[in-house]
PDB file of C-alpha atoms in Angstrom:
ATOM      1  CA  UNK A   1    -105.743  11.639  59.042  1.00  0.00           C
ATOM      2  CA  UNK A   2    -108.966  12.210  60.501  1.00  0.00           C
ATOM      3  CA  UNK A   3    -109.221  15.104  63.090  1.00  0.00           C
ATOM      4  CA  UNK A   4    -111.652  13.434  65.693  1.00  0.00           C
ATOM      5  CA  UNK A   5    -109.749  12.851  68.771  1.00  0.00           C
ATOM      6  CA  UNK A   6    -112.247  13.842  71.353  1.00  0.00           C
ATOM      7  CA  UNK A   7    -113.664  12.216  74.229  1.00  0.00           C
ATOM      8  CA  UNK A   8    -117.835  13.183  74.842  1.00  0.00           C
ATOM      9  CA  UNK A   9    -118.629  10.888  77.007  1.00  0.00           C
ATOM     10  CA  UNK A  10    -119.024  13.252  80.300  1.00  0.00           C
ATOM     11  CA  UNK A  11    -116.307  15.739  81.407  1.00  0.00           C
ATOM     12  CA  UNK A  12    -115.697  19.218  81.856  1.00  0.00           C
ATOM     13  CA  UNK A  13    -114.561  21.858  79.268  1.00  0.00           C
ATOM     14  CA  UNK A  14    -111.275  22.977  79.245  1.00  0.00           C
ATOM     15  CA  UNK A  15    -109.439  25.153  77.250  1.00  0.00           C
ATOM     16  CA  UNK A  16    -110.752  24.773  73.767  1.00  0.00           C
ATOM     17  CA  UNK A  17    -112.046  21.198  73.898  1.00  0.00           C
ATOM     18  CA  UNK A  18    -113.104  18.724  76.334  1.00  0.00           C
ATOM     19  CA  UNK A  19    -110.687  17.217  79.149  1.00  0.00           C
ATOM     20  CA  UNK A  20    -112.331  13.718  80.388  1.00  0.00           C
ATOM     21  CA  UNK A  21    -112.858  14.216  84.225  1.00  0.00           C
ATOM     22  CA  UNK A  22    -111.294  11.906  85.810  1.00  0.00           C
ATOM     23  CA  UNK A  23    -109.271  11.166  89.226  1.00  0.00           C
ATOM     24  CA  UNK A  24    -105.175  12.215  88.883  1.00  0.00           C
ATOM     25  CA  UNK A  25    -104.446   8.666  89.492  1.00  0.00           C
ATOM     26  CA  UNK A  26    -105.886   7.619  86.140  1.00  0.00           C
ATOM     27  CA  UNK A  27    -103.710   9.996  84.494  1.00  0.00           C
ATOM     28  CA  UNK A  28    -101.267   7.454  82.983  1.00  0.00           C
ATOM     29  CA  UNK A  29     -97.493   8.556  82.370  1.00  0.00           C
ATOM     30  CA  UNK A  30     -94.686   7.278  80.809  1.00  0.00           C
ATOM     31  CA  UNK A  31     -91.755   7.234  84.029  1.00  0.00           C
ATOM     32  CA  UNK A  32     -89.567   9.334  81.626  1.00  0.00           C
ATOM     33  CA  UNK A  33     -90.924  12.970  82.709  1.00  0.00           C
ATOM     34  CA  UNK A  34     -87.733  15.151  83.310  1.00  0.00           C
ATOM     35  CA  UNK A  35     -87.440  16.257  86.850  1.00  0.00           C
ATOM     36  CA  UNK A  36     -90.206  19.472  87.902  1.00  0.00           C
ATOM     37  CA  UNK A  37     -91.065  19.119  84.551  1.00  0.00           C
ATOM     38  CA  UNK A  38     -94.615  20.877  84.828  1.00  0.00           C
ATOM     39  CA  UNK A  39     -97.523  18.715  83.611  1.00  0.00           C
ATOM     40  CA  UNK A  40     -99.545  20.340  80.326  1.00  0.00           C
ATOM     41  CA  UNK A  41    -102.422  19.956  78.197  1.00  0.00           C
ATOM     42  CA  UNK A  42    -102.185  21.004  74.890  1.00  0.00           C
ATOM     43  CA  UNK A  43    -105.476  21.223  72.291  1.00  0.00           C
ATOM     44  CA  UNK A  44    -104.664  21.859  68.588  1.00  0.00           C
ATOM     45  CA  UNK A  45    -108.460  23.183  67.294  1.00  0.00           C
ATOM     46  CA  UNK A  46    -110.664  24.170  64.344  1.00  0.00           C
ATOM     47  CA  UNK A  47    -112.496  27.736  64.415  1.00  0.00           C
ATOM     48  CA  UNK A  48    -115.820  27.709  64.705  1.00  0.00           C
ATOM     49  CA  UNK A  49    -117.728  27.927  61.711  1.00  0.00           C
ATOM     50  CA  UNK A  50    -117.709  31.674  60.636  1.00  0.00           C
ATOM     51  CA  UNK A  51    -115.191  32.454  62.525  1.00  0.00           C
ATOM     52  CA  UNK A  52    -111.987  34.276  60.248  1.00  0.00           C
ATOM     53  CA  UNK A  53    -108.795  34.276  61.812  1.00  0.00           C
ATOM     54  CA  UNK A  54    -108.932  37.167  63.602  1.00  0.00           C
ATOM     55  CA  UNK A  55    -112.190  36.746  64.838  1.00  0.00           C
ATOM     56  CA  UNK A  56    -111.061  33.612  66.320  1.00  0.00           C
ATOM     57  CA  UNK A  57    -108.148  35.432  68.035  1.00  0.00           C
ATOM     58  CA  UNK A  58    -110.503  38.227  69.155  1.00  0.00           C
ATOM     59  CA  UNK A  59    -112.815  35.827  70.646  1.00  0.00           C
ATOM     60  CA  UNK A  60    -109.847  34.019  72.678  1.00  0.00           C
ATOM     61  CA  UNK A  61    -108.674  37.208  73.801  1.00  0.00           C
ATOM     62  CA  UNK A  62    -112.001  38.981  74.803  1.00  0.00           C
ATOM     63  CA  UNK A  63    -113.802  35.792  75.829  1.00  0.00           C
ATOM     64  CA  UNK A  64    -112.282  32.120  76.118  1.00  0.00           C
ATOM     65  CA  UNK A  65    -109.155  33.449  77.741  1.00  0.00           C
ATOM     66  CA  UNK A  66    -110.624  35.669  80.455  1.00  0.00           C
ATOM     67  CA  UNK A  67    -112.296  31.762  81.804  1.00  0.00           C
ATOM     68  CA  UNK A  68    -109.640  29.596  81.377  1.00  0.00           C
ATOM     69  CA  UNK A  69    -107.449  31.717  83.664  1.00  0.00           C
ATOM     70  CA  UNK A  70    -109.969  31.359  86.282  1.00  0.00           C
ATOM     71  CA  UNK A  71    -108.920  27.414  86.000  1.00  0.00           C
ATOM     72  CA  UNK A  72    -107.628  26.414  89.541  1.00  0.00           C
ATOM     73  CA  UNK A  73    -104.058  25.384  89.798  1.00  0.00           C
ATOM     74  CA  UNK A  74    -103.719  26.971  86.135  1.00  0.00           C
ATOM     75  CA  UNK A  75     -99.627  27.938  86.492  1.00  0.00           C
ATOM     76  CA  UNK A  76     -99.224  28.707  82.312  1.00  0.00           C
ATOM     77  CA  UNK A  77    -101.504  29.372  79.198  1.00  0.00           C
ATOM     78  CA  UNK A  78    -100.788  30.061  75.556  1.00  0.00           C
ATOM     79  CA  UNK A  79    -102.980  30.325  73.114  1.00  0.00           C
ATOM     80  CA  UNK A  80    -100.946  29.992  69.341  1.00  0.00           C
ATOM     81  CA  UNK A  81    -102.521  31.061  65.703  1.00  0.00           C
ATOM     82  CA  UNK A  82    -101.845  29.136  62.777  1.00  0.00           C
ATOM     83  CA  UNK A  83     -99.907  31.319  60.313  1.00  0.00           C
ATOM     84  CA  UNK A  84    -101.831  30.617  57.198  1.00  0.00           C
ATOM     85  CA  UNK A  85     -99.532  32.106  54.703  1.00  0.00           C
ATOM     86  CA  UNK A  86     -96.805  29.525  56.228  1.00  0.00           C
ATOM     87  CA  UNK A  87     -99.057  26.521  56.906  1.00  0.00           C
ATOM     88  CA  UNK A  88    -101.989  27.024  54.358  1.00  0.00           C
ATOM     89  CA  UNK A  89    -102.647  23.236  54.193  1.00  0.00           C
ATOM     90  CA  UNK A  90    -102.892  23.209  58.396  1.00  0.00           C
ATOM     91  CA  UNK A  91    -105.538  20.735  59.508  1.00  0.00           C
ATOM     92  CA  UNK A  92    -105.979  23.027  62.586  1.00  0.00           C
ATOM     93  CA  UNK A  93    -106.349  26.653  63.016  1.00  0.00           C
ATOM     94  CA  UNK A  94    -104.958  26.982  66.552  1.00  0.00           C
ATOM     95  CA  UNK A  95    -102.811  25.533  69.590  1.00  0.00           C
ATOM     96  CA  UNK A  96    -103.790  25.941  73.098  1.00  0.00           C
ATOM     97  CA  UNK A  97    -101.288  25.580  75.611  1.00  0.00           C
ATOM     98  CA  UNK A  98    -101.809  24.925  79.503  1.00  0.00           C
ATOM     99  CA  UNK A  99     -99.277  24.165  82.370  1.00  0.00           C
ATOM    100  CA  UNK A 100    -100.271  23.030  85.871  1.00  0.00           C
ATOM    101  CA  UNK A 101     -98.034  21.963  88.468  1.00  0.00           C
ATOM    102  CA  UNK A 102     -98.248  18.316  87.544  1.00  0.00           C
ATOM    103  CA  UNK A 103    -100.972  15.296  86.952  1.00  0.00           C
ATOM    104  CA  UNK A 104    -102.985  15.692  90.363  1.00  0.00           C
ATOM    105  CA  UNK A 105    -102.959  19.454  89.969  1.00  0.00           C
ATOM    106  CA  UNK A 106    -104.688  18.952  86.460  1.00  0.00           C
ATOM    107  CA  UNK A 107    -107.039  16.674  87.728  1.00  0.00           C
ATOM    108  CA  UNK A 108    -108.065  19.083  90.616  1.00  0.00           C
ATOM    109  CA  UNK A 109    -108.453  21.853  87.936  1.00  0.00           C
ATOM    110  CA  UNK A 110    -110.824  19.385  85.550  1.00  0.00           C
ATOM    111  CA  UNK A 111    -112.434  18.010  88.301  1.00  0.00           C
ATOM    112  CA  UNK A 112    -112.681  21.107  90.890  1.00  0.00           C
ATOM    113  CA  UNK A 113    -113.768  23.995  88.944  1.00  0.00           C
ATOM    114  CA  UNK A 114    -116.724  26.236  89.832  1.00  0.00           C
ATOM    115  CA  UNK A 115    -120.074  24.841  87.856  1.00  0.00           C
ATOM    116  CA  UNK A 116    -120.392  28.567  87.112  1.00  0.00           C
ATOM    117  CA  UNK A 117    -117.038  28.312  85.097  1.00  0.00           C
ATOM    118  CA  UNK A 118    -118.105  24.841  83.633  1.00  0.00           C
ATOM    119  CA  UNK A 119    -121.640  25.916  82.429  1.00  0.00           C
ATOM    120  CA  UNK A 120    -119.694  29.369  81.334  1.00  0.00           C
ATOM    121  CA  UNK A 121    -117.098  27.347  79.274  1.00  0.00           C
ATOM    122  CA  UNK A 122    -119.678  24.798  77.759  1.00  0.00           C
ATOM    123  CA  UNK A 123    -121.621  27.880  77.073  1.00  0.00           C
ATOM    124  CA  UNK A 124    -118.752  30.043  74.873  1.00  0.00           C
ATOM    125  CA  UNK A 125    -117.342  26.969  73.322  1.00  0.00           C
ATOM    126  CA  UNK A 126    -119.346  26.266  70.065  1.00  0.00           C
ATOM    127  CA  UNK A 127    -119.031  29.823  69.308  1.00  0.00           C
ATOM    128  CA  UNK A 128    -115.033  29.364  69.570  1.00  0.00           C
ATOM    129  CA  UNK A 129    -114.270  26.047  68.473  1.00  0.00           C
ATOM    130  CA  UNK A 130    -115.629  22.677  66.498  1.00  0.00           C
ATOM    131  CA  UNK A 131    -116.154  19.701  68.024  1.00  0.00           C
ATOM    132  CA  UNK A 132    -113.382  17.653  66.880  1.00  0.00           C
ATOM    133  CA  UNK A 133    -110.046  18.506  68.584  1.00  0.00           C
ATOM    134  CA  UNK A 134    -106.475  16.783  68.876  1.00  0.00           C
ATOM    135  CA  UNK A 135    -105.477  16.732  72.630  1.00  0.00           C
ATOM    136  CA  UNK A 136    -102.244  15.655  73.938  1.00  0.00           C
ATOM    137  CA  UNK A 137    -100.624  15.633  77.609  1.00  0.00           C
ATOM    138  CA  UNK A 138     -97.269  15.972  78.018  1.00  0.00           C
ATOM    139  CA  UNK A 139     -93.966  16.985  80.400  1.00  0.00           C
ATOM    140  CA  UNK A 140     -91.593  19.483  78.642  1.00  0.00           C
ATOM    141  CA  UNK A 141     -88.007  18.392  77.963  1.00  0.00           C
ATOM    142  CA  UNK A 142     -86.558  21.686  77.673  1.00  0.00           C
ATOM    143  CA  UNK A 143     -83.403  21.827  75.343  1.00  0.00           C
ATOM    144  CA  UNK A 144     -83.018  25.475  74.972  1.00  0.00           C
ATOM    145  CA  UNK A 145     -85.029  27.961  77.382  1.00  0.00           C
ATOM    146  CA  UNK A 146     -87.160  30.037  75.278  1.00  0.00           C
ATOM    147  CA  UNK A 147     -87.439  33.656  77.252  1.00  0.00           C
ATOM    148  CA  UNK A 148     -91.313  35.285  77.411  1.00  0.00           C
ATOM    149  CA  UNK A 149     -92.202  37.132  74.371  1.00  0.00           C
ATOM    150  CA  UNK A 150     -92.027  40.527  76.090  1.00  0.00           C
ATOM    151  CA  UNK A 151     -94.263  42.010  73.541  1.00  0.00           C
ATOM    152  CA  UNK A 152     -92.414  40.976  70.383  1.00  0.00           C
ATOM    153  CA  UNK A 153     -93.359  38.799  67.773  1.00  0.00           C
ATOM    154  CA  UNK A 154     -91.180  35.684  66.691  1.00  0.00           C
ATOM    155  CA  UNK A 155     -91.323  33.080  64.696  1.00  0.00           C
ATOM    156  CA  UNK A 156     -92.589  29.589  66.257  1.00  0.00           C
ATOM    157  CA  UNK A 157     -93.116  26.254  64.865  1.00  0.00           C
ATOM    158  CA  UNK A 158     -94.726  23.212  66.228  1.00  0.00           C
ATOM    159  CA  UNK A 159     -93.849  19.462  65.034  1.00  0.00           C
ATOM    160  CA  UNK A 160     -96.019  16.604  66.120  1.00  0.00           C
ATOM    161  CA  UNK A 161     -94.158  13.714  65.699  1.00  0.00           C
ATOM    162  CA  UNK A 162     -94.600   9.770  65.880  1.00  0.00           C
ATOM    163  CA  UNK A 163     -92.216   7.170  66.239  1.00  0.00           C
ATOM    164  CA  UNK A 164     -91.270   4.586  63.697  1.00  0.00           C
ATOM    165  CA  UNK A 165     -93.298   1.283  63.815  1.00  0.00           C
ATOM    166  CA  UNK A 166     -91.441  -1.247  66.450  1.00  0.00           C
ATOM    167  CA  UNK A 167     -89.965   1.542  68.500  1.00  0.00           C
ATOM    168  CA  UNK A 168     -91.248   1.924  72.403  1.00  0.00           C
ATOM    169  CA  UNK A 169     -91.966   5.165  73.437  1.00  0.00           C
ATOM    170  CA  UNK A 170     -89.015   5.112  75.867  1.00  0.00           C
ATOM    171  CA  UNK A 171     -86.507   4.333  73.314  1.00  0.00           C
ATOM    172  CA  UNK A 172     -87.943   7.390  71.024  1.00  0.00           C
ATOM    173  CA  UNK A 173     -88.121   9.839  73.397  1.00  0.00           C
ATOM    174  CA  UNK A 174     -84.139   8.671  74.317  1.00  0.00           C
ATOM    175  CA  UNK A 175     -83.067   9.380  70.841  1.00  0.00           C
ATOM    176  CA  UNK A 176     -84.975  12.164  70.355  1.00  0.00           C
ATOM    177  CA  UNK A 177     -83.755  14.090  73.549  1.00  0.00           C
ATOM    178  CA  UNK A 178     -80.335  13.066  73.295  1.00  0.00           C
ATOM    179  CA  UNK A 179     -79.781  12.341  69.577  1.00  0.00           C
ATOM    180  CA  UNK A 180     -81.937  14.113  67.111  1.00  0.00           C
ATOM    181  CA  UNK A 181     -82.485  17.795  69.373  1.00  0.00           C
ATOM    182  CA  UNK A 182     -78.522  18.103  70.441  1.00  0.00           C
ATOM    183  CA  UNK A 183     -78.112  18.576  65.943  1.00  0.00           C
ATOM    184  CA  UNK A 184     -81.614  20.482  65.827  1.00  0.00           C
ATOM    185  CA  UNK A 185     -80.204  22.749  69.102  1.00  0.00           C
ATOM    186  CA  UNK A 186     -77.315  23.939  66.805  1.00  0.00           C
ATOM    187  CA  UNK A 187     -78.801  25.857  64.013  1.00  0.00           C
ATOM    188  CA  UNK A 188     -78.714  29.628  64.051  1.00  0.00           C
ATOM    189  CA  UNK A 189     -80.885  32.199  65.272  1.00  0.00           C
ATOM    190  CA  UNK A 190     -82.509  29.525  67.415  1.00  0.00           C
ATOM    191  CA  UNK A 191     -84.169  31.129  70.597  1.00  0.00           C
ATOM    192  CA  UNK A 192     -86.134  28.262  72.147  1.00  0.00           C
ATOM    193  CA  UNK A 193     -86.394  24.736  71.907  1.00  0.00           C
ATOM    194  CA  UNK A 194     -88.683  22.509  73.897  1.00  0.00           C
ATOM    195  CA  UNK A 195     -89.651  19.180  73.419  1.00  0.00           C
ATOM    196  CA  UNK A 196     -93.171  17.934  74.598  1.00  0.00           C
ATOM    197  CA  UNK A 197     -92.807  14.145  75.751  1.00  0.00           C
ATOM    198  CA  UNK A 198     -96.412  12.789  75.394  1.00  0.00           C
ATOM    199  CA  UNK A 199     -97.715  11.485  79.197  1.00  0.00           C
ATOM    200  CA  UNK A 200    -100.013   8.612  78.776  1.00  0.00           C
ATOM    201  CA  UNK A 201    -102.520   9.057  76.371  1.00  0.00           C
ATOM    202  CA  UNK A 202    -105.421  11.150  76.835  1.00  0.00           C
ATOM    203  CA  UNK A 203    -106.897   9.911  73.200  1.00  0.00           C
ATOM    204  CA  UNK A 204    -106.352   6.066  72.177  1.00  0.00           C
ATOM    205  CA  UNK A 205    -106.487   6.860  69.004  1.00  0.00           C
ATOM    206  CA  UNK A 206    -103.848   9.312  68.799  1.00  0.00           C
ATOM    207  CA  UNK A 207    -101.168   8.974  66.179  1.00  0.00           C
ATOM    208  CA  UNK A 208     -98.754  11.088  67.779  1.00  0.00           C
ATOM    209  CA  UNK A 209     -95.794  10.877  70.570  1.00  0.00           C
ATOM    210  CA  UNK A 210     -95.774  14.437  71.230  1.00  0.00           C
ATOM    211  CA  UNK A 211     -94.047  17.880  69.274  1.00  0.00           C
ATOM    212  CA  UNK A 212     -91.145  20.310  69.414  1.00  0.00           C
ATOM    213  CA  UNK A 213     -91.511  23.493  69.754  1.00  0.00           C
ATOM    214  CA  UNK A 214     -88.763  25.926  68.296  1.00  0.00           C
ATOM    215  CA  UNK A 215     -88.695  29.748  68.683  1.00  0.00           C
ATOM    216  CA  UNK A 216     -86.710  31.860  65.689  1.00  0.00           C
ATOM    217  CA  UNK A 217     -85.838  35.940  66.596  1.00  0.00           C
ATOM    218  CA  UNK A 218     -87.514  36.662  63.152  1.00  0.00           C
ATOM    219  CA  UNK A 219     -88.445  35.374  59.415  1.00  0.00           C
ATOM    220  CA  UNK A 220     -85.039  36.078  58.865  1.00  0.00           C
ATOM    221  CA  UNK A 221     -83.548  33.950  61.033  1.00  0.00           C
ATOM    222  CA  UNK A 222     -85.782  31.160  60.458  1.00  0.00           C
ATOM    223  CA  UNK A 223     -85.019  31.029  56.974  1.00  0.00           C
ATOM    224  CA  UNK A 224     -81.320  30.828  57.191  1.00  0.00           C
ATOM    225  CA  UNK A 225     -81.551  28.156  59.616  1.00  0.00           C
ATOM    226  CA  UNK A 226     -83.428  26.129  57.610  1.00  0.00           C
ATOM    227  CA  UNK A 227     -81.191  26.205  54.666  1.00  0.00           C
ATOM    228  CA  UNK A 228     -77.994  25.762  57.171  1.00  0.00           C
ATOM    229  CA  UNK A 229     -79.485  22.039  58.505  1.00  0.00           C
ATOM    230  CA  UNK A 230     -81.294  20.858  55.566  1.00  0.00           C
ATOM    231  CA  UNK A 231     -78.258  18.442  54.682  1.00  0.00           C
ATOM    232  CA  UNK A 232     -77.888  18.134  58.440  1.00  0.00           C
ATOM    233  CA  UNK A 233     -80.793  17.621  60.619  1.00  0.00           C
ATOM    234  CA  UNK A 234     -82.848  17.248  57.749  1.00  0.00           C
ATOM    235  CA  UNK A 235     -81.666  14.068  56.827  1.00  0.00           C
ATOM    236  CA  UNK A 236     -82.616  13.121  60.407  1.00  0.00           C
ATOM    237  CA  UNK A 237     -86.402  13.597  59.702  1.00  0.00           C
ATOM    238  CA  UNK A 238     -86.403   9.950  58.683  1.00  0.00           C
ATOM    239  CA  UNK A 239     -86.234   8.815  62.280  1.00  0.00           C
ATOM    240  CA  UNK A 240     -90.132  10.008  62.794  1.00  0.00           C
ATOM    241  CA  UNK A 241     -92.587   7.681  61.159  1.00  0.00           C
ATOM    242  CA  UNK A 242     -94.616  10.780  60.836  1.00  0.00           C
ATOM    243  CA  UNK A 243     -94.627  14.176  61.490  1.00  0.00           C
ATOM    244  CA  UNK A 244     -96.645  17.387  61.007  1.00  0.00           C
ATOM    245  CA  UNK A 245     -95.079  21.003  60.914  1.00  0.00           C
ATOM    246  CA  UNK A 246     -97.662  23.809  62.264  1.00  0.00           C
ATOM    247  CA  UNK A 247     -95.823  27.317  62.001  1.00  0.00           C
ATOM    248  CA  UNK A 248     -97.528  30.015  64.575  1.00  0.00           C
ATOM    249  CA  UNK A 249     -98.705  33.355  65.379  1.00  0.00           C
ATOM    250  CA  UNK A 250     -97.506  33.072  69.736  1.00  0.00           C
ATOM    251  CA  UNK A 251    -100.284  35.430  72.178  1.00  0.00           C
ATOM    252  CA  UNK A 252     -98.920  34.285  75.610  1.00  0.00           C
ATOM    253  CA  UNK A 253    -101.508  34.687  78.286  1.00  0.00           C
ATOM    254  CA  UNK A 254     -99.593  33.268  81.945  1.00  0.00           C
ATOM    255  CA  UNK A 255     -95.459  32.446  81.300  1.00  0.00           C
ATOM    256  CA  UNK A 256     -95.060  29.131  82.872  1.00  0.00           C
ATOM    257  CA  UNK A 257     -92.340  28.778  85.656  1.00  0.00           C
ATOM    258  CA  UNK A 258     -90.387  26.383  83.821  1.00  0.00           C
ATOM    259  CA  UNK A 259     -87.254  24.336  84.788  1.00  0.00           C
ATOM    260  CA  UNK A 260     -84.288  23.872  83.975  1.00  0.00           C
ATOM    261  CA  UNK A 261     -82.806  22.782  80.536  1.00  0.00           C
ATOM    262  CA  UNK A 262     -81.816  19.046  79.908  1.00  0.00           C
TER     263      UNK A 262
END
């Protein structure tokens, strides 16, 4: 799958990549957001090159962080590392995660921001990030609330999924809500589970109808869930045409004021 899914033809940086300025009102959604489901832009990205790991945390701590927060209307922000001993053959290296209020409030932030933070965040972002990026918007369909980290580390995993060939979106993100995630929701040791239902299409190209994300306590727990719904929900897998399992290293920045569950 190739990894270019970026837009360079004017536009302001963002997060990690580059978010096509553009008035709210072109910011095409599907009908099917849940109710005050918070509107987000989410960048999965490739470390610059020469850039470990940790560097690449460092620098979004120390650096790329400290801007983005500056980003009006900005009401969440996450920023995820790919756990390479879990995902070694990950075609990204990172997540970025950002909530505003909804669609207008997103295109106030891309279109509204300081030139001083533009020219700052144009500036830092070839020595975070490559050029090619995966960017999706979405609304959250949240199945089980998944508390703030309060300092502790868990175990998170991310699944982009696509729908089977002949399937509208609608329909998918129907059984997916109320089918597939009410089996997925039972597993143990579960401690969050959001879907992300994608809103319009940022990319054209994109293969992808949007990702879950699920929250474990520990390693523990995440491994006897897995054996406990391989012959359930794992047998279910065949309802995505495609799908792509990132597992995470979480640094939240801003805890979104999210709603309520589904």
């Amino acid at each position: 799958m190739s990894l270019s899914r970026r837009s360079m033809v004017g536009g302001t940086f963002v997060a990690g990549g580059m978010a096509a300025a553009m008035p709210a009102a072109l910011i095409a959604t599907t009908g099917s957001a849940p109710p005050d489901a918070l509107f987000k832009c989410t960048e999965f990205v490739r470390r610059a090159p020469g850039l470990g790991p940790e560097a690449f945390l460092e620098h979004w701590q120390r650096h790329r962080a400290p801007l983005v927060r500056l980003l009006p209307g900005l009401v969440g922000l996450t920023f995820n590392l790919i756990d390479s001993d879990r995902s070694p053959d990950a075609p990204y290296d990172g997540v970025i995660e950002l909530w505003f209020a909804d669609a207008a409030a997103y295109g106030a932030a891309v279109n509204g921001a300081a030139p001083e933070l533009v020219e700052a965040l144009a500036t830092d972002r070839p020595a975070f990030i490559q050029n090619d990026f995966l960017g999706l918007f979405s609304h959250e369909a949240i199945i089980r609330p998944a508390s703030p980290q309060s300092g502790k580390q868990r175990v998170k995993r991310i699944g982009l999924v696509g729908r089977q060939p002949g399937m509208n979106r609608q329909q998918f993100f129907e059984d997916w809500v109320h089918e597939h995630a009410p089996q997925a929701n039972r597993q143990p040791g579960l401690e969050g589970y959001i879907l992300n239902l994608v809103a319009g299409d940022r990319f054209l190209d994109s293969p992808w109808d949007g990702y879950a994300e699920l929250w474990w306590t520990d390693a523990q727990a995440f491994d006897e869930a897995s054996r406990a719904i391989r012959a359930t929900v794992g047998r279910r897998l065949g309802f995505f045409h495609s799908h792509l399992l990132l597992y995470l290293r979480e640094y939240e920045e801003l805890v979104p004021a999210r709603a309520g569950s589904v």
